[in-house]
Coordinates of C-alpha atoms (C1' of nucleotides) in Angstrom, one line a residue:
Chain A
X954 CA -9.5 17.4 -23.8
X955 CA -5.9 17.0 -23.1
X956 CA -4.3 14.5 -20.4
X957 CA -2.2 17.2 -19.9
X958 CA -5.5 19.0 -18.3
X959 CA -6.3 16.1 -16.4
X960 CA -2.9 15.7 -15.4
X961 CA -3.1 19.8 -14.0
X962 CA -6.1 18.0 -12.2
X963 CA -5.2 15.5 -10.5
X964 CA -2.3 17.6 -9.5
X965 CA -4.6 20.0 -7.5
X966 CA -6.5 17.1 -5.8
X967 CA -2.8 15.5 -4.6
X968 CA -1.7 19.0 -3.5
X969 CA -4.7 21.2 -2.6
X970 CA -3.8 24.4 -4.1
X971 CA -2.6 26.1 -8.1
X972 CA 0.1 26.8 -7.1
X973 CA 1.3 23.9 -5.1
X974 CA 0.1 21.5 -7.4
X975 CA 2.7 23.9 -10.8
X976 CA 5.9 23.9 -8.6
X977 CA 4.4 19.9 -8.9
X978 CA 4.2 20.2 -12.9
X979 CA 6.9 22.7 -13.3
X980 CA 4.0 25.0 -14.5
X981 CA 3.5 28.2 -13.8
X982 CA -0.3 28.8 -11.0
X983 CA -1.3 30.9 -14.2
X984 CA -0.7 27.5 -16.7
X985 CA -2.6 25.8 -14.2
X986 CA -5.3 27.8 -14.0
X987 CA -5.6 28.1 -17.9
X988 CA -5.9 24.0 -17.8
X989 CA -8.1 23.5 -15.7
X990 CA -10.1 26.4 -17.4
X991 CA -10.0 25.1 -20.8
X992 CA -11.5 21.6 -19.5
X993 CA -13.6 23.1 -17.6
X994 CA -15.4 25.2 -20.2
X995 CA -15.0 22.5 -22.4
X996 CA -17.5 20.4 -20.0
X997 CA -19.1 23.0 -18.5
X998 CA -18.5 22.3 -15.4
X999 CA -17.0 23.8 -12.2
X1000 CA -14.2 21.2 -12.1
X1001 CA -13.3 22.1 -9.0
X1002 CA -14.5 24.5 -6.0
X1003 CA -12.3 28.0 -5.2
X1004 CA -11.5 27.2 -1.4
X1005 CA -10.6 29.0 1.3
X1006 CA -7.3 27.0 2.0
X1007 CA -7.5 24.2 0.0
X1008 CA -9.3 24.5 -3.1
X1009 CA -11.4 21.3 -3.8
X1010 CA -12.8 19.0 -5.9
X1011 CA -16.0 19.4 -7.3
X1012 CA -18.6 15.8 -8.4
X1013 CA -17.4 16.5 -11.9
X1014 CA -14.3 16.9 -10.7
X1015 CA -13.8 13.7 -8.4
X1016 CA -16.0 11.4 -12.1
X1017 CA -12.9 12.8 -14.4
X1018 CA -10.7 12.4 -11.8
X1019 CA -11.6 8.8 -12.1
X1020 CA -11.5 8.1 -15.6
X1021 CA -8.0 10.0 -15.5
X1022 CA -6.9 7.4 -13.3
X1023 CA -8.8 4.5 -16.1
X1024 CA -7.2 5.9 -19.0
X1025 CA -3.8 5.7 -17.0
X1026 CA -4.3 2.2 -16.2
X1027 CA -5.3 1.2 -19.8
X1028 CA -2.5 3.2 -21.2
X1029 CA 0.4 1.2 -18.4
X1030 CA -1.7 -1.9 -18.8
X1031 CA -1.2 -1.4 -23.5
X1032 CA 2.2 -0.7 -22.9
X1033 CA 2.4 -3.7 -20.8
X1034 CA 1.1 -5.8 -23.9
X1035 CA 3.3 -4.0 -25.9
X1036 CA 5.9 -5.4 -23.9
X1037 CA 7.3 -1.9 -23.4
X1038 CA 6.6 -0.3 -20.0
X1039 CA 9.7 0.2 -19.3
X1040 CA 13.0 -1.3 -22.1
X1041 CA 15.0 -0.8 -19.1
X1042 CA 13.5 -4.0 -18.0
X1043 CA 14.5 -7.3 -18.4
X1044 CA 12.6 -10.8 -18.7
X1045 CA 13.1 -14.2 -19.0
X1046 CA 15.2 -16.9 -17.5
X1047 CA 18.5 -17.2 -15.6
X1048 CA 20.0 -20.9 -14.4
X1049 CA 22.0 -20.0 -11.5
X1050 CA 24.5 -22.8 -10.1
X1051 CA 25.6 -22.1 -7.1
X1052 CA 27.9 -24.4 -4.4
X1053 CA 25.9 -24.2 -1.1
X1054 CA 29.0 -22.9 1.2
X1055 CA 28.6 -20.3 -1.2
X1056 CA 24.7 -20.2 -1.3
X1057 CA 24.1 -20.0 2.9
X1058 CA 27.8 -17.9 3.3
X1059 CA 28.4 -15.2 0.1
X1060 CA 26.3 -15.5 -2.4
X1061 CA 22.3 -15.2 -1.1
X1062 CA 21.4 -12.4 -0.9
X1063 CA 22.6 -11.1 -4.0
X1064 CA 20.8 -13.7 -5.4
X1065 CA 17.8 -12.8 -3.3
X1066 CA 18.1 -9.7 -4.1
X1067 CA 18.8 -9.7 -7.2
X1068 CA 15.3 -11.8 -7.8
X1069 CA 13.3 -8.5 -5.3
X1070 CA 15.0 -6.2 -7.8
X1071 CA 14.0 -7.7 -11.1
X1072 CA 11.0 -9.4 -10.3
X1073 CA 10.4 -10.9 -14.6
X1074 CA 13.3 -12.1 -14.4
X1075 CA 12.3 -16.4 -13.3
X1076 CA 15.5 -17.9 -11.4
X1077 CA 16.2 -21.2 -11.0
X1078 CA 18.4 -21.8 -8.6
X1079 CA 20.2 -25.1 -8.6
X1080 CA 22.6 -26.0 -6.1
X1081 CA 26.1 -28.1 -6.9
X1082 CA 29.2 -29.9 -5.1
X1083 CA 31.2 -28.1 -5.7
X1084 CA 31.5 -25.2 -7.5
X1085 CA 34.4 -27.3 -9.6
X1086 CA 30.5 -29.2 -10.9
X1087 CA 29.6 -26.0 -11.1
X1088 CA 31.6 -24.5 -13.7
X1089 CA 30.7 -28.3 -15.8
X1090 CA 27.3 -27.7 -15.2
X1091 CA 28.1 -24.2 -17.6
X1092 CA 29.6 -26.0 -19.8
X1093 CA 27.3 -29.2 -21.6
X1094 CA 24.6 -25.8 -20.8
X1095 CA 23.2 -27.1 -18.3
X1096 CA 22.9 -23.7 -15.7
X1097 CA 23.9 -20.2 -17.2
X1098 CA 26.7 -19.6 -14.9
X1099 CA 27.7 -20.3 -12.0
X1100 CA 29.5 -18.9 -8.0
X1101 CA 33.2 -20.8 -8.3
X1102 CA 36.3 -19.8 -6.3
X1103 CA 39.2 -19.9 -9.0
X1104 CA 41.2 -21.3 -9.8
X1105 CA 38.7 -23.5 -12.3
X1106 CA 39.4 -25.7 -15.8
X1107 CA 37.7 -25.1 -19.1
X1108 CA 38.8 -22.3 -21.4
X1109 CA 35.6 -22.2 -23.7
X1110 CA 34.8 -20.3 -19.7
X1111 CA 34.9 -16.7 -19.2
X1112 CA 34.6 -15.0 -15.8
X1113 CA 34.3 -12.4 -13.8
X1114 CA 35.9 -12.0 -10.5
X1115 CA 33.9 -11.1 -7.2
X1116 CA 36.5 -10.9 -4.2
X1117 CA 39.5 -12.7 -3.1
X1118 CA 38.9 -14.8 0.8
X1119 CA 41.9 -16.1 3.3
X1120 CA 41.7 -19.5 4.0
X1121 CA 43.0 -20.5 8.4
X1122 CA 43.0 -23.9 10.4
X1123 CA 40.0 -25.3 13.1
X1124 CA 40.6 -27.0 15.6
X1125 CA 38.5 -27.8 18.6
X1126 CA 38.8 -25.1 21.1
X1127 CA 39.6 -28.1 23.7
X1128 CA 43.1 -28.6 20.9
X1129 CA 46.6 -27.7 23.0
X1130 CA 46.8 -25.3 19.0
X1131 CA 43.7 -23.5 20.5
X1132 CA 46.5 -22.0 22.9
X1133 CA 48.3 -20.1 19.5
X1134 CA 47.3 -17.7 16.9
X1135 CA 49.1 -19.3 14.5
X1136 CA 50.5 -22.6 13.0
X1137 CA 52.8 -23.8 10.7
X1138 CA 52.8 -25.7 8.2
X1139 CA 54.5 -28.6 9.4
X1140 CA 52.6 -28.2 13.0
X1141 CA 49.4 -29.2 11.3
X1142 CA 51.3 -32.1 9.4
X1143 CA 51.6 -33.9 13.6
X1144 CA 47.8 -33.9 13.4
X1145 CA 44.5 -36.4 11.9
X1146 CA 43.4 -34.5 9.1
X1147 CA 40.0 -34.0 8.0
X1148 CA 39.6 -33.2 4.2
X1149 CA 37.7 -31.0 1.6
X1150 CA 36.5 -34.1 -0.9
X1151 CA 38.0 -32.9 -5.1
X1152 CA 36.8 -30.5 -6.5
X1153 CA 35.3 -28.1 -4.2
X1154 CA 37.5 -24.8 -4.3
X1155 CA 38.8 -25.4 -1.0
X1156 CA 40.3 -29.2 -1.5
X1157 CA 42.4 -26.6 -4.1
X1158 CA 43.6 -24.7 -1.3
X1159 CA 44.2 -27.2 1.1
X1160 CA 46.7 -29.2 -2.2
X1161 CA 48.6 -25.9 -2.8
X1162 CA 49.4 -25.9 1.0
X1163 CA 50.2 -29.0 1.8
X1164 CA 51.4 -30.5 -1.1
X1165 CA 54.0 -28.2 -2.9
X1166 CA 55.9 -29.3 0.7
X1167 CA 56.2 -32.9 2.3
X1168 CA 52.1 -34.0 1.2
X1169 CA 49.5 -34.6 3.9
X1170 CA 49.2 -35.1 6.9
X1171 CA 46.5 -38.5 8.3
X1172 CA 43.8 -37.9 6.2
X1173 CA 40.5 -39.7 8.1
X1174 CA 37.9 -38.1 5.6
X1175 CA 36.5 -36.5 3.2
X1176 CA 33.1 -34.1 2.6
X1177 CA 32.2 -31.1 0.4
X1178 CA 29.9 -30.3 3.6
X1179 CA 31.6 -27.6 5.4
X1180 CA 29.2 -27.8 8.1
X1181 CA 29.9 -31.2 8.2
X1182 CA 33.1 -30.7 8.9
X1183 CA 33.5 -27.8 11.0
X1184 CA 31.8 -30.8 13.9
X1185 CA 33.5 -33.8 13.2
X1186 CA 36.7 -31.3 14.1
X1187 CA 34.2 -30.5 17.0
X1188 CA 34.6 -33.9 18.5
X1189 CA 38.1 -33.7 18.8
X1190 CA 39.1 -36.0 15.4
X1191 CA 41.2 -34.0 13.5
X1192 CA 42.0 -30.9 12.5
X1193 CA 41.2 -28.7 9.5
X1194 CA 41.4 -25.7 6.8
X1195 CA 38.6 -24.2 5.9
X1196 CA 37.0 -20.7 4.3
X1197 CA 37.3 -18.0 6.9
X1198 CA 34.1 -16.7 6.4
X1199 CA 32.6 -19.7 7.4
X1200 CA 33.5 -19.1 11.3
X1201 CA 33.3 -15.9 11.3
X1202 CA 29.9 -15.8 9.9
X1203 CA 28.7 -17.8 12.7
X1204 CA 31.5 -17.5 15.5
X1205 CA 31.9 -20.7 17.4
X1206 CA 32.7 -21.2 20.3
X1207 CA 34.1 -25.0 19.8
X1208 CA 36.7 -24.0 17.2
X1209 CA 39.5 -21.9 17.1
X1210 CA 41.2 -20.0 14.1
X1211 CA 45.0 -20.2 13.8
X1212 CA 46.3 -18.7 10.6
X1213 CA 48.6 -20.5 7.9
X1214 CA 52.0 -19.2 8.8
X1215 CA 54.6 -18.4 5.9
X1216 CA 51.3 -20.2 3.2
X1217 CA 49.5 -17.6 0.6
X1218 CA 45.8 -19.1 2.1
X1219 CA 44.3 -16.4 0.1
X1220 CA 42.0 -17.7 -2.7
X1221 CA 39.6 -15.8 -5.4
X1222 CA 36.3 -16.5 -6.0
X1223 CA 33.4 -14.6 -8.9
X1224 CA 31.5 -16.0 -11.1
X1225 CA 32.0 -17.8 -14.5
X1226 CA 29.3 -18.7 -17.5
X1227 CA 30.4 -19.9 -20.9
X1228 CA 32.4 -17.5 -24.1
X1229 CA 29.9 -15.4 -26.8
X1230 CA 27.0 -16.2 -25.2
X1231 CA 24.4 -13.0 -25.4
X1232 CA 22.1 -12.9 -23.5
X1233 CA 20.4 -10.5 -21.2
X1234 CA 19.5 -11.5 -18.2
X1235 CA 23.0 -13.6 -18.0
X1236 CA 24.5 -10.0 -18.5
X1237 CA 22.0 -7.9 -16.0
X1238 CA 23.3 -10.4 -13.1
X1239 CA 27.1 -10.0 -13.7
X1240 CA 27.1 -6.5 -14.0
X1241 CA 24.6 -6.8 -11.2
X1242 CA 27.4 -8.8 -9.1
X1243 CA 30.5 -7.0 -9.8
X1244 CA 28.3 -4.4 -8.4
X1245 CA 27.9 -6.6 -5.3
X1246 CA 31.6 -7.3 -5.1
X1247 CA 32.2 -4.8 -2.2
X1248 CA 29.5 -5.8 0.4
X1249 CA 30.5 -10.0 -0.5
X1250 CA 34.2 -8.7 -0.6
X1251 CA 32.7 -7.5 3.0
X1252 CA 30.8 -10.6 4.2
X1253 CA 33.8 -12.8 2.8
X1254 CA 35.9 -10.7 5.0
X1255 CA 33.9 -10.6 7.8
Chain B
dC290 C1' -13.6 47.3 9.7
dA291 C1' -8.9 47.8 7.8
dG292 C1' -4.6 46.3 6.1
dC293 C1' -2.3 42.4 4.8
dG294 C1' -0.6 38.0 2.7
dA295 C1' -1.7 34.0 0.1
dA296 C1' -3.6 32.5 -4.1
dG297 C1' -6.5 32.4 -8.3
dA298 C1' -8.0 35.1 -12.3
dT299 C1' -6.9 37.6 -15.3
dT300 C1' -4.0 39.5 -19.1
dA301 C1' -0.5 41.5 -22.8
dG302 C1' 3.1 38.6 -24.6
dG303 C1' 6.7 34.9 -26.3
dA304 C1' 7.8 30.5 -28.6
dC305 C1' 6.4 26.8 -30.9
dC306 C1' 4.8 24.6 -34.2
dG307 C1' 1.4 23.2 -37.9
dT308 C1' -1.0 24.6 -42.5
dA309 C1' -2.9 27.2 -46.2
Chain C
dT76 C1' 6.9 32.4 -45.1
dA77 C1' 2.7 34.7 -43.6
dC78 C1' -0.7 33.3 -40.7
dG79 C1' -3.3 31.0 -36.7
dG80 C1' -4.3 28.6 -32.7
dT81 C1' -2.0 26.5 -28.8
dC82 C1' 0.2 26.8 -24.7
dC83 C1' 3.4 28.9 -21.9
dT84 C1' 4.9 32.5 -18.5
dA85 C1' 5.3 37.1 -16.2
dA86 C1' 2.6 41.2 -14.2
dT87 C1' -1.2 42.9 -12.2
dC88 C1' -5.9 42.1 -10.3
dT89 C1' -9.0 40.0 -7.1
dT90 C1' -11.2 37.7 -3.5
dC91 C1' -10.6 35.6 0.7
dG92 C1' -8.2 35.1 5.8
dC93 C1' -6.1 35.7 9.3
dT94 C1' -4.6 39.8 13.0
dG95 C1' -5.3 43.9 15.6

DNA sequence: CAGCGAAGATTAGGACCGTA
DNA sequence: TACGGTCCTAATCTTCGCTG
């Protein structure tokens, strides 16, 4: 008796005929018939009632099938015990850091899908004040990988770019600038400004916009919380520059967005991790993120 | 009830593998 | 390398249910 004969028995049970079972097993009908005949001879029992239109398992056949399924379960268990159930299935731990902004607007789905696809990897998620803080944690070995907005300081870091986002100015819907689609930096300088706190990816973007000219407008407050910044702008306390995906993902009728004329507002975002670190879970995560870069980009651009 | 088609059983022959 | 066993395919036979 061997597993092939029992596999034929199960295939017949599921398919209802020798011919269909043979197709499933990629054999000919006669080969399946041969396997069953040998099994029946060995056991001295009829395992299958040859009836029309469908053949059915005899009580002895059902007993044999139950035994086969128990055996398959045992084999599976044995493979798990020796860690060879699927050599491609990686297990272990992965520490991931991201700003709340990143999780909410860009990476939440990606991280969720990764956890679902790799149940044997324990993902430990840390939220950081900013992407820069995430990168600092990677350098300090407090986390394995961090989602960041570039540029990021750190020679010991390796990076993967996942996409590019634009920045836009936001004003309250009733603001006099709300009748325009775009605005110059000089006009922005005439209004109180709500600025991202140092270290935030978008702070780098606004520094680039304002510090290349005559500096920032009057700063009324700083924050690293995009939702808070949007709230302050809605209250009419000032204008702000935010990543466009934070506006278009959850369109707010109380806010108006303005393209910034003549200024580079694009900013790359992606992953950073320590150079020369060998980790299967990290490799898998980076590959997973790379494969979904277009989906993330779609989120950033929507 | 004969004819037909579908499906299982049987048989001949070949490929492959282990063993002496 | 010859031989025997195993397992397969292809061809053919047999059986059974359906239909006119």
